[in-house]
CSV table of C-alpha atoms and ligand atoms in Angstrom, one decimal:
chain,number,residue,atom,x,y,z
A,371,MET,CA,0.0,0.0,0.0
A,372,ALA,CA,1.3,3.4,-0.9
A,373,THR,CA,1.9,6.1,1.7
A,374,ASN,CA,-0.5,9.0,1.0
A,375,ILE,CA,1.2,12.4,1.2
A,376,GLY,CA,-0.3,15.8,1.7
A,377,VAL,CA,1.8,18.8,0.5
A,378,ILE,CA,1.4,22.3,2.0
A,379,GLY,CA,2.8,25.1,-0.2
A,380,THR,CA,3.2,24.4,-4.0
A,381,GLY,CA,5.6,27.1,-5.0
A,382,ASN,CA,9.2,26.5,-6.2
A,383,ILE,CA,10.1,23.5,-4.1
A,384,GLY,CA,6.7,22.3,-3.1
A,385,SER,CA,5.7,21.7,-6.8
A,386,PHE,CA,9.1,20.1,-7.4
A,387,HIS,CA,8.5,17.7,-4.4
A,388,VAL,CA,5.0,16.9,-5.6
A,389,ARG,CA,6.3,15.9,-9.0
A,390,THR,CA,9.3,14.0,-7.6
A,391,LEU,CA,7.0,12.1,-5.2
A,392,SER,CA,4.6,11.3,-8.0
A,393,THR,CA,7.1,10.1,-10.5
A,394,GLN,CA,10.4,9.1,-8.9
A,395,VAL,CA,9.6,7.8,-5.4
A,396,SER,CA,8.2,4.3,-4.9
A,397,GLY,CA,5.5,3.5,-2.3
A,398,ALA,CA,4.2,7.1,-2.3
A,399,ALA,CA,1.2,9.0,-3.7
A,400,VAL,CA,0.4,12.7,-3.4
A,401,THR,CA,-3.3,12.7,-2.4
A,402,ALA,CA,-3.8,16.3,-1.2
A,403,VAL,CA,-2.3,19.7,-1.6
A,404,PHE,CA,-2.9,23.3,-0.4
A,405,ASP,CA,-1.5,26.6,-1.4
A,406,VAL,CA,-2.8,30.2,-0.8
A,407,ASP,CA,-2.7,30.5,-4.6
A,408,GLY,CA,-5.7,28.1,-5.1
A,409,GLU,CA,-5.4,28.0,-8.9
A,410,ARG,CA,-1.7,26.9,-8.7
A,411,ALA,CA,-2.6,24.2,-6.2
A,412,LYS,CA,-5.6,23.0,-8.3
A,413,ALA,CA,-3.6,22.8,-11.5
A,414,LEU,CA,-0.9,20.8,-9.8
A,415,ALA,CA,-3.4,18.6,-8.0
A,416,ASP,CA,-5.2,17.8,-11.3
A,417,ASP,CA,-1.8,16.9,-12.9
A,418,VAL,CA,-1.0,14.2,-10.2
A,419,GLY,CA,-4.5,13.0,-9.3
A,420,ALA,CA,-4.6,14.8,-5.9
A,421,ARG,CA,-7.3,16.9,-4.2
A,422,ALA,CA,-6.7,20.6,-3.7
A,423,HIS,CA,-7.9,21.7,-0.2
A,424,ALA,CA,-9.1,25.2,0.8
A,425,THR,CA,-6.9,25.3,3.9
A,426,ALA,CA,-3.6,23.8,5.2
A,427,ASP,CA,-5.5,22.2,8.1
A,428,GLY,CA,-7.7,20.5,5.6
A,429,VAL,CA,-4.7,18.7,4.2
A,430,ILE,CA,-3.4,17.8,7.7
A,431,VAL,CA,-6.7,16.3,9.0
A,432,ASP,CA,-7.6,14.6,5.7
A,433,ASP,CA,-8.1,10.8,6.4
A,434,GLU,CA,-6.5,10.1,3.0
A,435,VAL,CA,-3.3,11.8,4.2
A,436,ASP,CA,-0.8,9.6,6.1
A,437,ALA,CA,2.1,12.1,6.2
A,438,VAL,CA,2.6,15.7,5.4
A,439,LEU,CA,5.3,17.6,3.5
A,440,ILE,CA,5.5,21.3,4.4
A,441,ALA,CA,7.0,23.6,1.7
A,442,SER,CA,5.3,26.9,2.7
A,443,PRO,CA,7.3,30.1,3.6
A,444,GLY,CA,9.5,29.5,6.6
A,445,PRO,CA,7.6,31.7,9.1
A,446,LEU,CA,4.6,29.4,8.7
A,447,HIS,CA,6.4,26.2,9.4
A,448,PRO,CA,6.1,26.0,13.2
A,449,GLN,CA,2.4,26.4,13.3
A,450,GLN,CA,1.9,23.8,10.5
A,451,VAL,CA,4.3,21.3,12.1
A,452,MET,CA,2.5,21.6,15.4
A,453,ALA,CA,-0.8,20.9,13.7
A,454,CYS,CA,0.7,17.7,12.3
A,455,LEU,CA,2.0,16.7,15.7
A,456,ASP,CA,-1.5,17.4,17.2
A,457,VAL,CA,-3.0,14.7,15.0
A,458,GLY,CA,0.1,12.4,15.2
A,459,LYS,CA,1.1,12.5,11.6
A,460,PRO,CA,4.7,12.3,10.3
A,461,VAL,CA,5.9,15.5,8.8
A,462,LEU,CA,8.8,16.5,6.5
A,463,CYS,CA,9.3,20.2,7.0
A,464,GLU,CA,11.4,22.1,4.5
A,465,LYS,CA,14.1,24.2,6.2
A,466,PRO,CA,14.0,26.2,8.4
A,467,LEU,CA,12.1,24.3,11.1
A,468,GLY,CA,11.3,27.7,12.6
A,469,VAL,CA,12.5,31.3,12.3
A,470,THR,CA,13.1,31.5,16.1
A,471,SER,CA,14.6,28.9,18.4
A,472,ALA,CA,11.7,29.4,20.8
A,473,GLU,CA,9.3,28.1,18.1
A,474,CYS,CA,11.5,25.2,17.5
A,475,LEU,CA,11.7,24.3,21.2
A,476,ALA,CA,7.9,24.2,21.3
A,477,ILE,CA,8.1,21.6,18.5
A,478,LEU,CA,10.6,19.5,20.5
A,479,ASP,CA,8.4,19.6,23.5
A,480,ALA,CA,5.3,18.5,21.6
A,481,GLU,CA,7.3,15.7,19.8
A,482,ILE,CA,8.7,14.4,23.1
A,483,THR,CA,5.3,14.5,24.7
A,484,GLY,CA,4.0,12.4,21.8
A,485,GLY,CA,6.7,9.9,22.6
A,486,ARG,CA,7.9,9.1,19.0
A,487,GLN,CA,9.7,10.8,16.2
A,488,LEU,CA,7.4,12.4,13.7
A,489,VAL,CA,9.5,15.4,12.4
A,490,GLN,CA,12.1,15.4,9.8
A,491,VAL,CA,13.7,18.6,8.4
A,492,GLY,CA,14.6,19.0,4.7
A,493,PHE,CA,18.3,19.3,4.9
A,494,MET,CA,18.9,17.5,1.6
A,495,ARG,CA,22.7,17.9,1.3
A,496,ARG,CA,23.0,14.9,3.6
A,497,TYR,CA,21.9,12.8,0.6
A,498,ASP,CA,24.2,14.4,-2.0
A,499,PRO,CA,26.8,11.9,-3.2
A,500,GLY,CA,29.5,14.5,-3.1
A,501,TYR,CA,28.8,15.5,0.6
A,502,LEU,CA,28.5,11.8,1.4
A,503,GLN,CA,32.0,11.3,0.0
A,504,VAL,CA,33.4,14.2,2.1
A,505,LYS,CA,31.8,12.6,5.2
A,506,GLY,CA,33.1,9.2,4.2
A,507,ALA,CA,36.7,10.5,3.8
A,508,LEU,CA,36.5,12.0,7.3
A,509,ASP,CA,34.7,9.1,9.1
A,510,SER,CA,37.0,6.5,7.6
A,511,GLY,CA,40.0,8.3,9.1
A,512,GLN,CA,41.6,8.9,5.6
A,513,ILE,CA,42.3,12.6,6.2
A,514,GLY,CA,42.9,12.4,10.0
A,515,GLU,CA,41.3,14.8,12.4
A,516,PRO,CA,39.2,17.6,11.1
A,517,LEU,CA,40.8,21.0,11.6
A,518,MET,CA,39.1,23.5,9.2
A,519,VAL,CA,36.3,23.7,6.6
A,520,HIS,CA,36.3,26.2,3.8
A,521,CYS,CA,32.8,26.6,2.1
A,522,VAL,CA,31.4,28.6,-0.8
A,523,HIS,CA,27.7,29.1,-1.3
A,524,ARG,CA,26.8,31.2,-4.3
A,525,ASN,CA,23.3,31.7,-5.8
A,526,PRO,CA,22.9,33.5,-9.2
A,527,THR,CA,20.1,35.9,-8.0
A,528,VAL,CA,17.3,36.2,-5.4
A,529,PRO,CA,13.7,37.4,-5.9
A,530,PRO,CA,12.5,40.8,-4.7
A,531,SER,CA,10.8,39.0,-1.7
A,532,PHE,CA,14.2,37.9,-0.4
A,533,GLN,CA,14.8,39.8,2.9
A,534,ALA,CA,18.3,40.6,4.2
A,535,ASP,CA,18.0,38.1,7.1
A,536,MET,CA,17.2,35.3,4.7
A,537,ALA,CA,20.8,35.1,3.5
A,538,ILE,CA,21.5,33.7,7.0
A,539,THR,CA,18.1,32.0,7.8
A,540,ASP,CA,17.5,30.4,4.4
A,541,SER,CA,20.8,30.1,2.6
A,542,VAL,CA,23.7,29.9,5.2
A,543,VAL,CA,21.4,27.5,7.2
A,544,HIS,CA,22.5,24.8,4.7
A,545,GLU,CA,26.2,25.1,5.7
A,546,ILE,CA,25.1,25.3,9.4
A,547,ASP,CA,23.5,21.8,9.0
A,548,THR,CA,26.3,20.3,6.8
A,549,SER,CA,28.9,21.5,9.2
A,550,ARG,CA,27.2,19.9,12.2
A,551,TRP,CA,26.5,16.7,10.3
A,552,LEU,CA,29.9,16.4,8.7
A,553,LEU,CA,31.8,17.1,12.0
A,554,GLY,CA,29.3,15.4,14.3
A,555,GLU,CA,29.4,18.3,16.8
A,556,GLU,CA,27.6,21.6,17.6
A,557,ILE,CA,28.6,25.0,16.5
A,558,VAL,CA,29.3,27.2,19.5
A,559,ALA,CA,30.0,30.7,18.1
A,560,VAL,CA,29.4,32.7,14.9
A,561,THR,CA,31.0,35.8,13.4
A,562,VAL,CA,29.6,37.5,10.3
A,563,LEU,CA,31.5,40.1,8.2
A,564,ALA,CA,30.1,42.1,5.3
A,565,GLY,CA,32.6,44.0,3.1
A,566,ARG,CA,32.2,45.7,-0.2
A,567,LYS,CA,28.6,45.2,-1.5
A,568,SER,CA,27.8,43.8,-4.9
A,569,PRO,CA,26.1,46.4,-7.2
A,570,HIS,CA,23.5,43.7,-7.8
A,571,ALA,CA,22.6,43.3,-4.1
A,572,ARG,CA,19.9,45.1,-2.1
A,573,SER,CA,21.4,44.2,1.2
A,574,ASP,CA,24.9,43.1,2.5
A,575,ASP,CA,26.2,40.6,-0.1
A,576,PRO,CA,28.6,38.8,-0.2
A,577,GLN,CA,29.2,38.0,3.4
A,578,LEU,CA,31.9,36.0,5.2
A,579,VAL,CA,30.7,33.8,8.0
A,580,LEU,CA,32.9,32.0,10.5
A,581,PHE,CA,31.6,29.2,12.7
A,582,GLU,CA,33.5,27.7,15.7
A,583,THR,CA,32.6,24.2,16.7
A,584,ALA,CA,32.7,22.7,20.2
A,585,SER,CA,36.1,21.0,19.6
A,586,GLY,CA,37.6,24.1,17.9
A,587,VAL,CA,37.2,23.3,14.2
A,588,LEU,CA,36.9,26.6,12.2
A,589,VAL,CA,34.4,26.7,9.4
A,590,ASP,CA,34.5,29.7,7.0
A,591,LEU,CA,31.9,30.4,4.4
A,592,GLU,CA,31.5,32.9,1.6
A,593,SER,CA,27.7,33.5,1.2
A,594,PHE,CA,26.9,35.3,-2.0
A,595,VAL,CA,23.3,35.2,-3.1
A,596,ASN,CA,23.7,37.5,-6.2
A,597,CYS,CA,26.8,36.1,-7.9
A,598,GLN,CA,25.0,36.2,-11.3
A,599,TYR,CA,26.8,33.4,-13.0
A,600,GLY,CA,25.2,30.2,-11.6
A,601,TYR,CA,24.7,28.0,-8.5
A,602,ASP,CA,28.1,27.2,-7.0
A,603,VAL,CA,28.4,25.2,-3.8
A,604,ARG,CA,31.9,24.0,-2.6
A,605,CYS,CA,33.3,22.5,0.5
A,606,GLU,CA,36.9,21.8,1.4
A,607,LEU,CA,37.6,19.9,4.6
A,608,VAL,CA,41.1,20.2,5.9
A,609,GLY,CA,42.3,17.3,8.1
A,610,SER,CA,45.5,16.6,10.0
A,611,GLU,CA,46.5,14.0,7.3
A,612,GLY,CA,45.0,15.3,4.1
A,613,VAL,CA,42.3,17.4,2.5
A,614,VAL,CA,39.0,16.4,0.8
A,615,ASN,CA,37.5,18.8,-1.8
A,616,LEU,CA,34.0,19.0,-3.1
A,617,ASP,CA,34.0,21.3,-6.1
A,618,GLY,CA,30.5,20.6,-7.4
A,619,PRO,CA,29.2,17.9,-9.7
A,620,GLY,CA,31.5,16.6,-12.5
A,621,LEU,CA,29.6,18.2,-15.4
A,622,THR,CA,30.9,17.4,-18.9
A,623,ALA,CA,33.5,19.7,-20.3
A,624,ILE,CA,33.4,21.1,-23.9
A,625,THR,CA,36.7,21.9,-25.6
A,626,LYS,CA,36.3,24.2,-28.6
A,627,SER,CA,37.9,27.2,-30.3
A,628,ALA,CA,41.1,26.9,-28.2
A,629,ALA,CA,39.1,26.9,-24.9
A,630,ARG,CA,37.8,24.2,-22.5
A,631,SER,CA,34.6,25.0,-20.6
A,632,THR,CA,32.7,23.2,-17.9
A,633,ALA,CA,29.1,24.0,-17.1
A,634,VAL,CA,28.1,25.4,-13.7
A,635,PRO,CA,24.7,24.3,-12.4
A,636,ALA,CA,22.1,27.0,-13.2
A,637,ASP,CA,20.2,26.6,-9.9
A,638,TRP,CA,19.6,24.4,-6.8
A,639,ARG,CA,17.4,22.0,-8.8
A,640,MET,CA,20.2,21.1,-11.2
A,641,ARG,CA,22.9,20.8,-8.4
A,642,PHE,CA,20.9,18.9,-5.8
A,643,GLY,CA,18.1,17.2,-7.9
A,644,PRO,CA,19.3,13.7,-7.3
A,645,ALA,CA,19.7,14.4,-3.5
A,646,TYR,CA,16.0,15.4,-3.2
A,647,VAL,CA,14.9,12.1,-4.8
A,648,VAL,CA,16.9,10.1,-2.2
A,649,GLU,CA,15.7,12.4,0.6
A,650,LEU,CA,12.1,11.8,-0.3
A,651,GLN,CA,12.5,8.1,-0.9
A,652,GLU,CA,14.2,7.6,2.5
A,653,TRP,CA,11.6,9.8,4.2
A,654,VAL,CA,8.7,7.8,2.7
A,655,ASP,CA,10.5,4.5,3.8
A,656,SER,CA,10.9,6.0,7.3
A,657,VAL,CA,7.2,6.9,7.6
A,658,THR,CA,6.5,3.1,7.0
A,659,SER,CA,9.3,1.8,9.3
A,660,GLY,CA,9.1,4.5,12.0
A,661,VAL,CA,13.0,4.7,11.9
A,662,TYR,CA,14.4,8.0,10.7
A,663,ALA,CA,18.0,8.8,9.6
A,664,GLY,CA,17.5,12.3,8.3
A,665,ALA,CA,17.8,15.6,10.1
A,666,ASP,CA,15.5,15.6,13.1
A,667,ALA,CA,13.8,18.3,15.1
A,668,TRP,CA,16.9,18.8,17.3
A,669,ASP,CA,18.9,19.4,14.1
A,670,GLY,CA,16.3,21.9,13.0
A,671,TYR,CA,16.4,23.7,16.4
A,672,ALA,CA,20.2,23.8,16.5
A,673,ALA,CA,20.4,25.2,12.9
A,674,THR,CA,17.9,27.9,13.8
A,675,ALA,CA,19.7,28.7,17.0
A,676,VAL,CA,23.0,29.1,15.1
A,677,ALA,CA,21.2,31.2,12.5
A,678,GLU,CA,19.8,33.4,15.2
A,679,ALA,CA,23.3,33.9,16.6
A,680,GLY,CA,24.4,34.8,13.1
A,681,LEU,CA,21.8,37.5,12.8
A,682,ARG,CA,23.0,39.0,16.1
A,683,ALA,CA,26.6,38.7,15.0
A,684,ARG,CA,25.9,40.6,11.8
A,685,ALA,CA,23.8,43.3,13.5
A,686,GLN,CA,26.4,43.8,16.4
A,687,ARG,CA,29.4,43.2,14.2
A,688,THR,CA,30.9,41.0,16.8
A,689,ARG,CA,31.4,37.3,17.6
A,690,VAL,CA,28.3,35.8,19.2
A,691,GLU,CA,28.1,32.6,21.2
A,692,VAL,CA,25.3,30.1,20.4
A,693,ASP,CA,22.9,29.6,23.3
A,694,LEU,CA,21.7,26.0,23.0
A,695,VAL,CA,19.5,24.4,25.6
A,696,GLU,CA,20.6,21.0,27.1
A,697,ARG,CA,19.8,18.3,24.5
A,698,PRO,CA,16.9,16.1,25.6
A,699,THR,CA,18.0,12.4,25.5
A,700,PHE,CA,15.1,11.8,23.1
A,701,TYR,CA,17.4,13.2,20.4
A,702,PRO,CA,20.8,11.6,19.5
A,703,GLY,CA,22.5,15.0,18.6
A,704,PRO,CA,24.5,15.8,15.5
A,705,ARG,CA,25.3,12.7,13.4
B,1424,NAP,P1,7.8,29.8,-2.8
B,1424,NAP,O1,8.1,29.6,-4.2
B,1424,NAP,O2,7.4,31.2,-2.4
B,1424,NAP,O3,6.7,28.8,-2.3
B,1424,NAP,C1,6.0,28.9,-1.1
B,1424,NAP,C2,4.5,28.7,-1.5
B,1424,NAP,O4,3.7,28.7,-0.3
B,1424,NAP,C3,4.0,29.8,-2.4
B,1424,NAP,O5,3.2,29.2,-3.4
B,1424,NAP,C4,3.2,30.6,-1.5
B,1424,NAP,O6,2.1,31.3,-2.1
B,1424,NAP,C5,2.6,29.5,-0.6
B,1424,NAP,N1,2.0,30.0,0.7
B,1424,NAP,C6,2.0,31.2,1.2
B,1424,NAP,N2,1.3,31.2,2.3
B,1424,NAP,C7,0.9,29.9,2.5
B,1424,NAP,C8,0.2,29.3,3.5
B,1424,NAP,N3,-0.4,30.0,4.6
B,1424,NAP,N4,0.0,27.9,3.5
B,1424,NAP,C9,0.5,27.3,2.4
B,1424,NAP,N5,1.2,27.8,1.4
B,1424,NAP,C10,1.4,29.1,1.5
B,1424,NAP,O7,9.0,29.4,-1.8
B,1424,NAP,P2,10.0,28.2,-2.0
B,1424,NAP,O8,11.3,28.7,-2.7
B,1424,NAP,O9,9.3,27.1,-2.6
B,1424,NAP,O10,10.4,27.9,-0.5
B,1424,NAP,C11,9.4,27.3,0.4
B,1424,NAP,C12,10.2,26.7,1.6
B,1424,NAP,O11,11.1,25.7,1.1
B,1424,NAP,C13,11.1,27.8,2.3
B,1424,NAP,O12,11.1,27.5,3.7
B,1424,NAP,C14,12.5,27.6,1.7
B,1424,NAP,O13,13.5,27.9,2.6
B,1424,NAP,C15,12.5,26.1,1.5
B,1424,NAP,N6,13.4,25.7,0.4
B,1424,NAP,C16,14.3,24.7,0.6
B,1424,NAP,C17,15.1,24.4,-0.4
B,1424,NAP,C18,16.2,23.3,-0.1
B,1424,NAP,O14,17.1,23.2,-0.8
B,1424,NAP,N7,16.0,22.4,0.9
B,1424,NAP,C19,15.1,25.0,-1.6
B,1424,NAP,C20,14.1,25.9,-1.9
B,1424,NAP,C21,13.3,26.3,-0.9
B,1424,NAP,P3,2.3,32.8,-2.6
B,1424,NAP,O15,3.5,32.7,-3.6
B,1424,NAP,O16,1.0,33.1,-3.3
B,1424,NAP,O17,2.6,33.6,-1.4
C-alpha cells in the first residue's frame, strides 16, 4: 500500500517535491495539496491526481493523508508542524524548522510529549553523493582529524521577496547543517562580516561567516546570493593527514575554439536534484518503518539557534556565542 502524502505550499520547491513524489519515489502517492494560490494548487493537484484543499489544516486532517510535507514560507512552518503533531502525523518540513529557536523548542516539547519521532527537516545535502564522500573520507580516518572547513555558497540571483535576514536563515542555514552533520558536533560561536557590497545586491552581499565548533574546528563560508553566473556550492575539509575537496558535480567539459569550458549548475534543482529524490524516498520509507535517519527536530532547532546567533553577530558586528538548551535524551544529537 502506498503512503499517502499531503503537501502544503506548492511554490518552487513544493511543486518540485509533488512531481518527484509522484514520478520518482516508490511507495508514495500525493493525495492532497494546499497553497494560498488556489489556482496553482488546483492545477498541480489535477496533474497528479490529488485533491486541492481550501486550507492547510484541511490537508493535515484529511483521512486520506498519512504524512505531510511542508513547503510553505519559513515563518509558517512551526504552526503547520505543530498541527501535524497534534494529529500524530509524520511531517517532512522544509528548512527552516522555525525562524526563532523558541518556536523550534515548542516543537521539540510537543514531539517528546507524543513519545515518538514524527518530524524530519529538509536538509537534503545529507543525501548528496559529493557531501557523502566528504563525510566518508572523514569518518574512515583517511584525512585524519578535522581542523578547518572552507565553504562557498553562491546563488545567481534572489527574488524581490528575499529579505536581508534570509541570507542567513534560508541560505547559510544549509552550511550550518552540513557543518554539524559532517563534523558530528555543535557550532558554539558565529562571526559575520560584510565588506564591499555587490552592485547587484539590495542588502549586504557577499558576506563572510565564521563558525567555531565545540572542539575548535573553524568553518569559513562565503555566502553570495547575487553572484550572477550560476549556483556554485563548494566544500573543502582540511584534516590533519589530508584534504577532501567537493567542487561541485562533474559536469561534462566542452573543448572548442582553443578553450575548455565546464558548465556550472544554473540553480539548486540542477545541483541537488538527485539528492531530493533520495531524501524523499528515505523519508517515505521511514514513515513506514518509523525509523528516521535524516535531520530531526533537534537538528532543525540547532540550525535555527545558530542562524539566530548569526543574525545578532551581523547586527552587532561581533562574535556571538550560540545559546543551545541542554539536548533532551530523546534526540541523538549531530550525526
Ligand atoms: P515559494 O516559491 O514562495 O513557495 C511557497 C509557496 O507557499 C507559495 O506558493 C506561497 O504562495 C505559498 N504559501 C503562502 N502562504 C501559505 C500558507 N499559509 N499555506 C500554504 N502555502 C502558502 O518558496 P520556495 O522557494 O518554494 O520555499 C518554500 C520553503 O522551502 C522555504 O522554507 C524555503 O526555505 C524552502 N526551500 C528549501 C530548499 C532546499 O534546498 N531544501 C530549496 C528551496 C526552498 P504565494 O506565492 O502566493 O505567497
